[in-house]
Coordinates of C-alpha atoms in Angstrom, one line a residue:
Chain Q
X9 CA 128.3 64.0 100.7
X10 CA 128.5 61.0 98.0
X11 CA 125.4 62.7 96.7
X12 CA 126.8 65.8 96.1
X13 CA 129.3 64.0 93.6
X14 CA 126.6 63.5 91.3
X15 CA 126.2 66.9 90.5
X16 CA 129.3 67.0 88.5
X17 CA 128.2 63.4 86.3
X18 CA 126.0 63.6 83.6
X19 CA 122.9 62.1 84.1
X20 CA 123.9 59.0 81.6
X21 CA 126.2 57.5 84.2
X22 CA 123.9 57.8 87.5
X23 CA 120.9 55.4 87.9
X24 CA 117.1 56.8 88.1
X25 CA 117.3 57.2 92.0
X26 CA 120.2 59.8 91.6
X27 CA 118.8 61.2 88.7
X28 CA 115.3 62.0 91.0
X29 CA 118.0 63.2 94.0
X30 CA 120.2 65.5 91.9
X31 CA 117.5 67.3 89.7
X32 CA 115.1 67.7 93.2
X33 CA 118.0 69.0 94.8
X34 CA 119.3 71.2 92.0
X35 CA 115.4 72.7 91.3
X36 CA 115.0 72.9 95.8
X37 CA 118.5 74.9 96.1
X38 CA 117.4 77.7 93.3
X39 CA 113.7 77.9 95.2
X40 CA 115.4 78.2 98.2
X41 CA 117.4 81.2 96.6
X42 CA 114.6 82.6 95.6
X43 CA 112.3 82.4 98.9
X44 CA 115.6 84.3 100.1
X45 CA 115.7 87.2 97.9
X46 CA 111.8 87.1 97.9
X47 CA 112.8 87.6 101.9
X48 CA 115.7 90.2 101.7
X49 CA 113.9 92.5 99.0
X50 CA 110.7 93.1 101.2
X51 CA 112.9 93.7 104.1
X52 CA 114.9 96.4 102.2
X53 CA 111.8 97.7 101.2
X54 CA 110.6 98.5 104.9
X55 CA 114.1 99.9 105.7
X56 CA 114.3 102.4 103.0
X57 CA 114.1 105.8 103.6
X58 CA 110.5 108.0 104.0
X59 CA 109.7 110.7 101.4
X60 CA 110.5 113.5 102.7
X61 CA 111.3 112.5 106.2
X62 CA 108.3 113.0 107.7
X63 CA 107.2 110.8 110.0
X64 CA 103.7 108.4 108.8
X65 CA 105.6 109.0 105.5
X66 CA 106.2 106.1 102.8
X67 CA 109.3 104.5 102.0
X68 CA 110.3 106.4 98.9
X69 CA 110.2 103.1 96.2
X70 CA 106.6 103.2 97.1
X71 CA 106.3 106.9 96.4
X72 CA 107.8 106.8 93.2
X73 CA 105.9 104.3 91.9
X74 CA 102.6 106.1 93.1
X75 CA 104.1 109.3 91.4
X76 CA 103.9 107.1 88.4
X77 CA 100.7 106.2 89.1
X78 CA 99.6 109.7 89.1
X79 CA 101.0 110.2 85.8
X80 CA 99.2 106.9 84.1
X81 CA 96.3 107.7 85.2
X82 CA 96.7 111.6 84.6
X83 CA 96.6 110.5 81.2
X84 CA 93.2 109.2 81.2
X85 CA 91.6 111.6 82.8
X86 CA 89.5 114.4 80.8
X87 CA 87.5 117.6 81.4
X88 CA 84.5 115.2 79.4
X89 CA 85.1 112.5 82.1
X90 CA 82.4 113.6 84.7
X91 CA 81.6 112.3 87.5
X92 CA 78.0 111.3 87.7
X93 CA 75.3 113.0 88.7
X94 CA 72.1 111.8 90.7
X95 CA 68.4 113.4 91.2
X96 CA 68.1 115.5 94.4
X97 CA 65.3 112.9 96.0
X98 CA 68.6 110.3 96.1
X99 CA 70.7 113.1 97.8
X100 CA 71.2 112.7 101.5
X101 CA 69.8 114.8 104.1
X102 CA 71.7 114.1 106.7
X103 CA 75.3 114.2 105.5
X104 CA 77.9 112.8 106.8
X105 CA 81.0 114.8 109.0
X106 CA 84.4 113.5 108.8
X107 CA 87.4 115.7 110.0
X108 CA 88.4 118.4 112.2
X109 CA 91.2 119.4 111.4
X110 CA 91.5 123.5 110.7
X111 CA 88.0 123.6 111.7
X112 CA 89.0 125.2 114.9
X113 CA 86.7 127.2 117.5
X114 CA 88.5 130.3 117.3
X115 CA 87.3 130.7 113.8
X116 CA 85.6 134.4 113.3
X117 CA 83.0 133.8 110.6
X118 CA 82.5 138.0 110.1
X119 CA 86.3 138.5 109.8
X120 CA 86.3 135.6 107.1
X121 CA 87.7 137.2 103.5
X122 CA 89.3 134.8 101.0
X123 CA 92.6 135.5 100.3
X124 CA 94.0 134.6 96.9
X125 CA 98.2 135.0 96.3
X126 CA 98.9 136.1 92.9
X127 CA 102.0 134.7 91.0
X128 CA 103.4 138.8 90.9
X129 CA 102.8 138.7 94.9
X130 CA 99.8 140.8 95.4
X131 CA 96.8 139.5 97.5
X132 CA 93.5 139.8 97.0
X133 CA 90.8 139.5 98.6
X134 CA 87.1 137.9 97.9
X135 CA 83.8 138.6 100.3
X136 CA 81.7 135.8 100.4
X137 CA 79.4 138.2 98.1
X138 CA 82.1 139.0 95.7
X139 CA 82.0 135.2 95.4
X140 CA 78.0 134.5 95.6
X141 CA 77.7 136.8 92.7
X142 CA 79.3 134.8 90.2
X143 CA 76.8 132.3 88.5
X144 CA 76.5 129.2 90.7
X145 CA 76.7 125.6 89.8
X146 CA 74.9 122.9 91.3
X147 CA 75.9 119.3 91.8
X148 CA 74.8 116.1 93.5
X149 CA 77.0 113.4 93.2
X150 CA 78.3 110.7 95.2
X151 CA 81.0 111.7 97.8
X152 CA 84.1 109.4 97.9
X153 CA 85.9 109.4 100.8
X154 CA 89.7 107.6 101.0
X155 CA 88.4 105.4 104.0
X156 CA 86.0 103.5 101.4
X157 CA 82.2 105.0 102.3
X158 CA 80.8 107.2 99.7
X159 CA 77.2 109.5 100.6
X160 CA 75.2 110.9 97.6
X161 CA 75.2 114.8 98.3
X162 CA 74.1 118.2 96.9
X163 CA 76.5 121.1 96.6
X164 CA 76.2 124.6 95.5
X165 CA 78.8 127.0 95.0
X166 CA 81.1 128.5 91.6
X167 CA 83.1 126.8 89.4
X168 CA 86.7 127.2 90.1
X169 CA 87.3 127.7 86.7
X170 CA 84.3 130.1 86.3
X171 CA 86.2 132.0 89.2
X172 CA 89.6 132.0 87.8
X173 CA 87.4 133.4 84.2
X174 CA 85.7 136.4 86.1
X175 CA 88.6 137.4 88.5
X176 CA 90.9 137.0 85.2
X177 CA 93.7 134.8 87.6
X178 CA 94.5 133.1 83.9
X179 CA 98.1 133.5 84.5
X180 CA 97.6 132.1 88.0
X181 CA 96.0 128.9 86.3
X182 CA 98.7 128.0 83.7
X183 CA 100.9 126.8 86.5
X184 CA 100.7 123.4 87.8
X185 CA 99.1 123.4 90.9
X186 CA 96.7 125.1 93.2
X187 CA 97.0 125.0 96.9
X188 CA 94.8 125.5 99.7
X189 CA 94.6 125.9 103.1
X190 CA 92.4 127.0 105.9
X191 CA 92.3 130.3 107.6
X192 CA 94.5 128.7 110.6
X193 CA 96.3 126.7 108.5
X194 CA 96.3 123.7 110.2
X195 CA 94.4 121.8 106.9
X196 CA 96.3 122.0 103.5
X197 CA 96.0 120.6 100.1
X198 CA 97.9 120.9 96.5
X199 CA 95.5 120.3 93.8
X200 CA 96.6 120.1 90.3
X201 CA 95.6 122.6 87.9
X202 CA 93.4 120.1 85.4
X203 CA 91.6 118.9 88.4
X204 CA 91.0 122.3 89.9
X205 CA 89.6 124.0 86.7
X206 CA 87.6 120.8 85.9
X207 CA 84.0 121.7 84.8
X208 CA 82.3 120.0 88.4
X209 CA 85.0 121.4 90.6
X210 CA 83.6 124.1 93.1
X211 CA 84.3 126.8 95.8
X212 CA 81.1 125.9 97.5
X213 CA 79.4 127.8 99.8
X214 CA 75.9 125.9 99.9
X215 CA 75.0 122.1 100.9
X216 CA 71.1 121.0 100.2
X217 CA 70.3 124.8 99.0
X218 CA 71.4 125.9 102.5
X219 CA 74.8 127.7 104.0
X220 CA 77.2 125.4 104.8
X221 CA 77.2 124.7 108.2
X222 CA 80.1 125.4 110.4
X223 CA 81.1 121.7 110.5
X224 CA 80.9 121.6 106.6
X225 CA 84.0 124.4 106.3
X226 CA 81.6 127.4 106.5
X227 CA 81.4 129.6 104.8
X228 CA 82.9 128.5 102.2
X229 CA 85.0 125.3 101.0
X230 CA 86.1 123.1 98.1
X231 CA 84.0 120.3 96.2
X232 CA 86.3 118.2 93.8
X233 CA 84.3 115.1 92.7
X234 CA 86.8 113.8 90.8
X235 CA 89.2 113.5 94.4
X236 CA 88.4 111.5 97.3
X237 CA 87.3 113.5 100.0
X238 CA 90.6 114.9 101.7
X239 CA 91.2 117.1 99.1
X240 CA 87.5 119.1 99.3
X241 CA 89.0 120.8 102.4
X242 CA 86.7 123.0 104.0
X243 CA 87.1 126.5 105.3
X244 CA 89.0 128.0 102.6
X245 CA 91.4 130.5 103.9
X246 CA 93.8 131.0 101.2
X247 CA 94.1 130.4 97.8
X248 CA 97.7 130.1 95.9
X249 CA 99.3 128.6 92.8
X250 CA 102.7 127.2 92.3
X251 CA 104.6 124.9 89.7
X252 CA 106.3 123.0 92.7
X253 CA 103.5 120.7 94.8
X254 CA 101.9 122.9 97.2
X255 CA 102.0 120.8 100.6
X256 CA 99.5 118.5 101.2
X257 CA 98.4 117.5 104.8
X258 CA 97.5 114.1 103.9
X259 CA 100.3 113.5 101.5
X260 CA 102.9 114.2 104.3
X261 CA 101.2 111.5 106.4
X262 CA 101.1 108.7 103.5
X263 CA 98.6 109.2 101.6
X264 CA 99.1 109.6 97.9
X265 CA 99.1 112.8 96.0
X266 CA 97.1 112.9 93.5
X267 CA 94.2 110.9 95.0
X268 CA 92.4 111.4 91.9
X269 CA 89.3 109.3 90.9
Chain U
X13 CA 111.4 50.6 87.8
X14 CA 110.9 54.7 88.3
X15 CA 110.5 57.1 85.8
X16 CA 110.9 60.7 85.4
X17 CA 108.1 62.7 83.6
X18 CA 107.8 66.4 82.8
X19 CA 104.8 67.8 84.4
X20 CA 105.1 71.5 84.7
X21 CA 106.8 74.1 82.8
X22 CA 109.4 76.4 84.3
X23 CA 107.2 79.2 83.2
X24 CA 104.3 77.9 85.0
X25 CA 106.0 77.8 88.0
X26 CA 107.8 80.9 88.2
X27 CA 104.1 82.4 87.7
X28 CA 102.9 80.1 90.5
X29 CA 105.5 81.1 93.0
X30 CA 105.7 84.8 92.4
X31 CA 101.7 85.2 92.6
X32 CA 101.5 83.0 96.4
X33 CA 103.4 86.0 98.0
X34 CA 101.9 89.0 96.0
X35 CA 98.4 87.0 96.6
X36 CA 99.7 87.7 100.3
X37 CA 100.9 90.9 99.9
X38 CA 97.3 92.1 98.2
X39 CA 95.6 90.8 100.8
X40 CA 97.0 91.8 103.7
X41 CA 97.5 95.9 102.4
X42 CA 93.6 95.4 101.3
X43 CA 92.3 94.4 104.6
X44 CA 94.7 97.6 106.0
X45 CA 92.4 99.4 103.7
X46 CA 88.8 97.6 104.4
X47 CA 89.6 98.3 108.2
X48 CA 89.3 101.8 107.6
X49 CA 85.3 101.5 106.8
X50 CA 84.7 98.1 107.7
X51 CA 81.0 97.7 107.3
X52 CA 80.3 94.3 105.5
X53 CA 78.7 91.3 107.2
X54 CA 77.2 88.2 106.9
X55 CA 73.5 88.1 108.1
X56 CA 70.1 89.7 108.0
X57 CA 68.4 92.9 109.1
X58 CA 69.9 93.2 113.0
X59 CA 71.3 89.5 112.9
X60 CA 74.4 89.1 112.1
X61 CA 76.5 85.7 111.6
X62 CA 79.6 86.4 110.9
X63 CA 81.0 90.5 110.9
X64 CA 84.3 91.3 108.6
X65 CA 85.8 91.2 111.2
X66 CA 85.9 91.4 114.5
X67 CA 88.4 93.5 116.2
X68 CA 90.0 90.2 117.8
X69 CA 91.5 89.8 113.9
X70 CA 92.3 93.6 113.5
X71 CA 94.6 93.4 116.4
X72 CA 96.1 90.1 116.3
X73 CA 97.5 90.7 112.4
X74 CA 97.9 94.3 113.7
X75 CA 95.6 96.0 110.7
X76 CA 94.7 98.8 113.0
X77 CA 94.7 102.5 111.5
X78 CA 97.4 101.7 108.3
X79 CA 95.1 102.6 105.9
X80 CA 97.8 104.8 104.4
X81 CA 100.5 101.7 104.2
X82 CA 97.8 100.1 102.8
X83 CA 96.5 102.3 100.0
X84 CA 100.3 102.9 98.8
X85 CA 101.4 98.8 99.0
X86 CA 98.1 98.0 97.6
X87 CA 98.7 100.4 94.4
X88 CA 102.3 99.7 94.2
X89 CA 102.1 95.6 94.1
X90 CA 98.9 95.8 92.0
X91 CA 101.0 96.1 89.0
X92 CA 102.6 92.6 89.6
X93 CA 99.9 90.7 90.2
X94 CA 98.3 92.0 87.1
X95 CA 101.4 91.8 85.0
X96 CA 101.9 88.3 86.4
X97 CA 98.8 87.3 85.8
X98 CA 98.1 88.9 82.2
X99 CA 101.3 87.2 81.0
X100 CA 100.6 83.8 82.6
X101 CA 97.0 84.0 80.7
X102 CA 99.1 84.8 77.5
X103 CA 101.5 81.8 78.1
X104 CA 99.1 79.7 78.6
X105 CA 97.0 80.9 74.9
X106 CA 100.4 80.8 73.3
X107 CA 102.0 77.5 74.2
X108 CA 98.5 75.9 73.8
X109 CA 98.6 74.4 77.4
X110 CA 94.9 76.4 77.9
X111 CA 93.9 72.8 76.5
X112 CA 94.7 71.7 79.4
X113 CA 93.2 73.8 82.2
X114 CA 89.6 74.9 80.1
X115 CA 86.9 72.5 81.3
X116 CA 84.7 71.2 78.4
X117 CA 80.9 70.2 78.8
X118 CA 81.8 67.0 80.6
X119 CA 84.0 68.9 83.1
X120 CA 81.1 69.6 85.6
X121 CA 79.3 66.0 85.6
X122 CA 83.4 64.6 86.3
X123 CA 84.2 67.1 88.8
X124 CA 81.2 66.4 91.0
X125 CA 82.3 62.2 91.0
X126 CA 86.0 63.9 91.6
X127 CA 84.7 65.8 94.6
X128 CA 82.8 62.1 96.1
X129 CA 85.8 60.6 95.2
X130 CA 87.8 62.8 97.3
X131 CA 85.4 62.3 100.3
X132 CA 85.9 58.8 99.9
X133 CA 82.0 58.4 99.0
X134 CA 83.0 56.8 95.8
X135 CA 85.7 54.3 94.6
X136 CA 86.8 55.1 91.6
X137 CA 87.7 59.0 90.1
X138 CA 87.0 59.4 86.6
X139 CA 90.0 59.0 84.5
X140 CA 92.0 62.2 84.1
X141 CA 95.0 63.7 82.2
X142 CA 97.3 66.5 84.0
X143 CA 94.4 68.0 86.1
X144 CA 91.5 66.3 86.9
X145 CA 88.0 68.0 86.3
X146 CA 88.0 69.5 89.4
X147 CA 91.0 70.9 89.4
X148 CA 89.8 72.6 85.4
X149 CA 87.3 73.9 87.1
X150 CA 88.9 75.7 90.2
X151 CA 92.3 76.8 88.1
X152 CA 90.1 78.3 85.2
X153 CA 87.7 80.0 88.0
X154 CA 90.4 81.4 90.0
X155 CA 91.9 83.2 87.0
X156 CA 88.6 84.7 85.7
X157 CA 88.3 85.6 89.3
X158 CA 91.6 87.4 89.1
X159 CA 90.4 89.6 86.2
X160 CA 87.6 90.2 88.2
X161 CA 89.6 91.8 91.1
X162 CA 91.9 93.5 88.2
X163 CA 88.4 95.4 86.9
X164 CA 86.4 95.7 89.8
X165 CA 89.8 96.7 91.7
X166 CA 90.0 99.7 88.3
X167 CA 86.2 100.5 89.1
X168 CA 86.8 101.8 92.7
X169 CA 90.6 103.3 91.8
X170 CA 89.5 105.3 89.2
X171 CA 85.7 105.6 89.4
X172 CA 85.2 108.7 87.4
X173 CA 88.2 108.0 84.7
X174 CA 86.8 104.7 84.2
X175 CA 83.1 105.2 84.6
X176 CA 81.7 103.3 82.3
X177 CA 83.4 100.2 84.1
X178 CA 82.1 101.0 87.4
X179 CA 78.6 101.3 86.0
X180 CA 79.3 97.9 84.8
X181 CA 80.6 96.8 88.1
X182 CA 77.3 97.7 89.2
X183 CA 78.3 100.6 90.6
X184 CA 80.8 102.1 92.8
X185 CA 79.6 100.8 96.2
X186 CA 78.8 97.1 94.4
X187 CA 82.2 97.2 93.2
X188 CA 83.6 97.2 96.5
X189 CA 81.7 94.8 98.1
X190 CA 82.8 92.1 94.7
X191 CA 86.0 93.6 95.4
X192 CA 86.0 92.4 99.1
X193 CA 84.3 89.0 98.2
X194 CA 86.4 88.3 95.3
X195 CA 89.1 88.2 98.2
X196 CA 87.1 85.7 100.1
X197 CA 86.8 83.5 97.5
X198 CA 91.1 83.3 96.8
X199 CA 91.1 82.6 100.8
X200 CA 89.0 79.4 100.3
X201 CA 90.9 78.5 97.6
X202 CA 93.9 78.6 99.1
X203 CA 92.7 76.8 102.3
X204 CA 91.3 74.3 99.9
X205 CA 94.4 74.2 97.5
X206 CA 96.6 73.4 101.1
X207 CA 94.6 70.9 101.7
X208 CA 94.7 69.4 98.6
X209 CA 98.2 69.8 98.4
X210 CA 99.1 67.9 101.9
X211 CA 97.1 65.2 100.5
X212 CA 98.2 65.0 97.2
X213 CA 101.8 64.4 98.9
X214 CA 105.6 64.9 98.3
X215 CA 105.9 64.1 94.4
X216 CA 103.0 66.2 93.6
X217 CA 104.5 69.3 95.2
X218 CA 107.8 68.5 94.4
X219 CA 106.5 68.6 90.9
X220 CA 105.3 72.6 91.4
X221 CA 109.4 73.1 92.0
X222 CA 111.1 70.5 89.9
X223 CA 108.9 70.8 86.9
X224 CA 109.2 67.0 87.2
X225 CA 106.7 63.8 88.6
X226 CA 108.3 60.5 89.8
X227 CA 106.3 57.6 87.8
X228 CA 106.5 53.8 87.7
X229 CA 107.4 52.6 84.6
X230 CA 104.3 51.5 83.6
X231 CA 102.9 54.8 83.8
X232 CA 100.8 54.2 87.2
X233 CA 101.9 56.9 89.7
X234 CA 103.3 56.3 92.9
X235 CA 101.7 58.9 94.4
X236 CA 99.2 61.3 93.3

C-alpha cells in the first residue's frame, strides 16, 4: 500500500523503480477498464431485445445498423449495374434445389391463377398465358445463394417491370415495396420497388428453355439476380405492393432485409 | 541504472487493442457463415489432408446452423475493423512512423538471418531499430492483408454493385475462397505473434499497454 502513495508524488521525487511501478500500474488499471467495458458492452449486446420479437430474430442494435446498411449500399446500386451474364454452354444442367418451404403437395397446378392486389383493393387475376404472352426475357447468370454456393443458370420468363408496363400497375409500382408469397402462403418475401422493376428481374416460368419443374416453384416464380436466392421465391401465389415492408420469411428468422447484391 | 523509453504511441495501441477482439469477433461470425456451405479443403482429387473443418470443430465452438447471427455480426462489426484499420493506416502516413514498419530492399536478406536467429541456428540478429526486419515484414503484410479481406470481403457483399471489383477478385467464387484464406493467414499470425510475444517477455508486452520499454542506461535492453 506504500506503492499506492506514489500516485499522488510527481515523478521528480520517486526514484526510477517507482517511476516503472506507478506508470505500469497507472497504464494496467485503465487496460483493465477497458477489457471490462470491452466485456459488459458485448454482453448487453446479446441481452438486448429481438426486432420484432420473433423468435431467431436479431437483437435490434444489429438490425439497425443492417437497416443502415441497406440504405448505403441502396445508394450504389443502379438499373445499369447488371449482374453478369454467361453463354448457355457454362449454364448448368442439373440445377441445384434448395428449399421447401410453400412448395407443398397439396398444390393444384390447373387451379393455379396469379393474383395481383391493387393499391384501390381490387384483384386481378393473370393465367399463366396472360403472362407467357408478354415478350420474354432470357437470362443466365450465376445464382447466389445466402449460404455461400452460387450455380450458373438459365432462366426465362417477363420482366417485372415489362409486366407492371403491359398490365399498366404504374401506380402499384411507385410505392416502396413489392411482396410476395406463395399460393399457401407459407413462403413470403418484401422486395423493394428498384430491385423488383430492375431490368434482369423476372416472373419466370422457364428454366433451360423448359417449364419449370414443380421443385423450381412451377409454374411460375421470381428470378432477382441482384438478391441472394431467398428472395427468388418460387410458386408465386400473390402479388401486392405496400409502402410499409411487406413480411419477409427470412427476415423474421434473422436474415437481413434487403439481401441485395 | 534503468531507464524509461517511449516505445509505442497511445494511438498505436488503442488500434492494437481494439482490432485483437474485433479480429475475434470477424472470425468467429465468418466461420458461422462458412459452415453454412463449407466446401473448401486441403488436398487433391479424392484425397483430402486437411477439410475446413471437421464437424468435431463445428460442435465444440458451437458454429452449427447460425448463419443468420453470423451474416448480421459479420456486417455489423465490419465497419470497425475497417474504420480501425483505415485510420491506423492514416496515422501511421501522417505521423511518419510508416518509416518504421515499411521494409526496404534489405528487409528480406535481414529477416531471413532474423528468423535463424530466432531458431537459435545463428548467433548474432542483424542490428535493428524498433522492429526488426522480420517483424517489417509480417506488420506491413498483415495490413495489406487486411485490405485484402476489406475488398475481397466488398466483392462477395455486393457482387453486382461492385462488379467490376469482383471481376478483379477473380470472380465471385475466387473471392470467397481468398476471403476464407485471407482468414487463415491472420490465424497463423496470431499463433505466431503469441509466440513471439511469450518469448519476447514482460517488458516487451508491457510496452504494447504502457507505451513505455524499461532500458539499461546504456541503452542495452534488459529484455527483448
Amino acid at each position: 500500500m506504500i506503492f499506492l502513495k506514489t500516485l499522488f508524488v510527481k515523478n521528480a521525487k520517486l526514484s526510477v523503480e517507482e517511476i516503472i511501478r506507478k506508470k505500469t500500474f497507472i497504464s494496467f488499471f485503465f487496460f483493465f477498464i477497458l477489457i471490462g467495458v470491452g466485456i459488459e458492452s458485448w454482453k448487453w449486446l446479446w441481452v438486448q431485445p429481438l426486432d420484432h420479437g420473433i423468435q431467431g430474430g436479431i437483437q435490434q442494435p444489429l438490425r439497425t445498423i443492417l437497416n443502415a446498411n441497406e440504405k448505403i449500399f441502396n445508394k450504389t446500386l443502379s438499373s445499369t449495374h447488371l449482374a453478369k451474364t454467361y453463354p448457355v454452354t457454362e449454364a448448368a444442367r442439373k440445377v441445384r434445389v434448395n428449399g421447401n418451404v410453400g412448395m407443398g403437395n397439396d398444390f393444384d397446378p390447373a387451379k393455379w391463377k396469379l393474383q395481383v392486389v391493387k393499391t384501390n383493393g381490387d384483384t386481378l387475376f393473370f393465367t399463366l398465358d396472360d403472362i407467357k404472352k408478354l415478350p420474354k426475357t432470357e437470362i443466365i447468370f450465376n445464382f447466389k445463394c445466402i449460404e455461400g454456393w452460387n450455380q450458373i443458370t438459365w432462366w426465362g420468363g417477363v420482366k417485372f417491370a415489362d409486366f407492371i408496363k403491359y398490365y399498366h400497375l404504374e401506380n402499384e409500382a411507385n410505392l416502396r415495396y413489392v411482396g410476395m408469397s406463395t399460393p399457401d402462403e407459407e413462403y413470403y418475401v418484401g422486395i423493394d420497388m428498384p430491385s423488383a422493376i430492375h431490368p434482369q428481374t423476372l416472373l419466370c416460368y422457364e428454366m433451360n428453355r423448359q417449364p419449370l419443374p414443380m421443385n423450381q416453384g412451377y409454374p411460375l416464380r421470381l428470378i432477382i439476380p441482384v438478391k441472394y436466392g431467398i428472395k427468388s421465391i418460387k410458386r408465386i401465389g400473390t402479388i401486392f405492393f405496400s409502402n410499409d415492408r411487406p413480411a419477409d420469411y427470412w427476415f423474421e428468422r434473422g436474415y437481413d432485409y434487403y439481401s441485395g447484391l | 541504472m534503468k531507464k524509461i523509453v517511449k516505445k509505442h504511441s497511445l494511438a498505436m495501441r488503442w488500434f492494437h487493442w481494439i482490432n485483437f477482439p474485433i479480429l475475434i469477433v470477424m472470425t468467429w461470425s465468418g466461420l458461422l457463415i462458412y459452415w453454412a456451405n463449407d466446401v473448401y479443403k486441403l488436398g487433391w482429387g479424392n484425397t483430402t489432408i486437411l477439410k475446413f473443418f471437421p464437424q468435431s470443430f463445428y460442435d465444440a465452438l458451437h458454429l452449427n446452423y447460425k448463419l443468420a447471427e453470423g451474416m448480421s455480426f459479420h456486417f455489423v462489426f465490419m465497419w470497425i475493423f475497417f474504420l480501425n484499420g483505415l485510420l491506423y493506416v492514416l496515422y501511421t502516413i501522417f505521423s511518419g512512423e510508416w518509416r518504421e514498419l515499411v521494409p526496404n530492399k534489405h528487409s528480406f536478406k535481414e529477416a531471413w538471418l532474423v528468423v535463424l536467429h530466432d531458431l537459435h541456428l545463428r548467433k548474432t540478429a542483424p542490428p535493428q531499430k524498433k522492429y526488426n526486419a522480420a517483424q517489417k515484414i509480417a506488420y506491413t503484410s498483415i495490413i495489406v492483408m487486411g485490405l485484402g479481406s476489406v475488398l475481397t470481403g466488398l466483392a462477395i457483399y455486393k457482387p453486382v454493385q461492385f462488379w467490376w471489383l469482383c471481376e478483379l477478385m477473380g470472380g465471385y467464387a475466387f473471392a470467397r475462397i481468398l476471403h476464407f484464406a485471407l482468414t487463415i493467414g491472420y490465424s497463423l499470425f496470431f499463433v505466431i505473434h503469441i509466440v513471439q510475444v511469450i518469448l519476447a517477455g514482460w517488458n516487451n508486452f508491457r510496452s504494447v499497454v504502457t507505451g513505455f520499454e524499461v532500458v539499461k542506461d546504456d541503452n542495452e535492453k534488459i529484455s527483448a
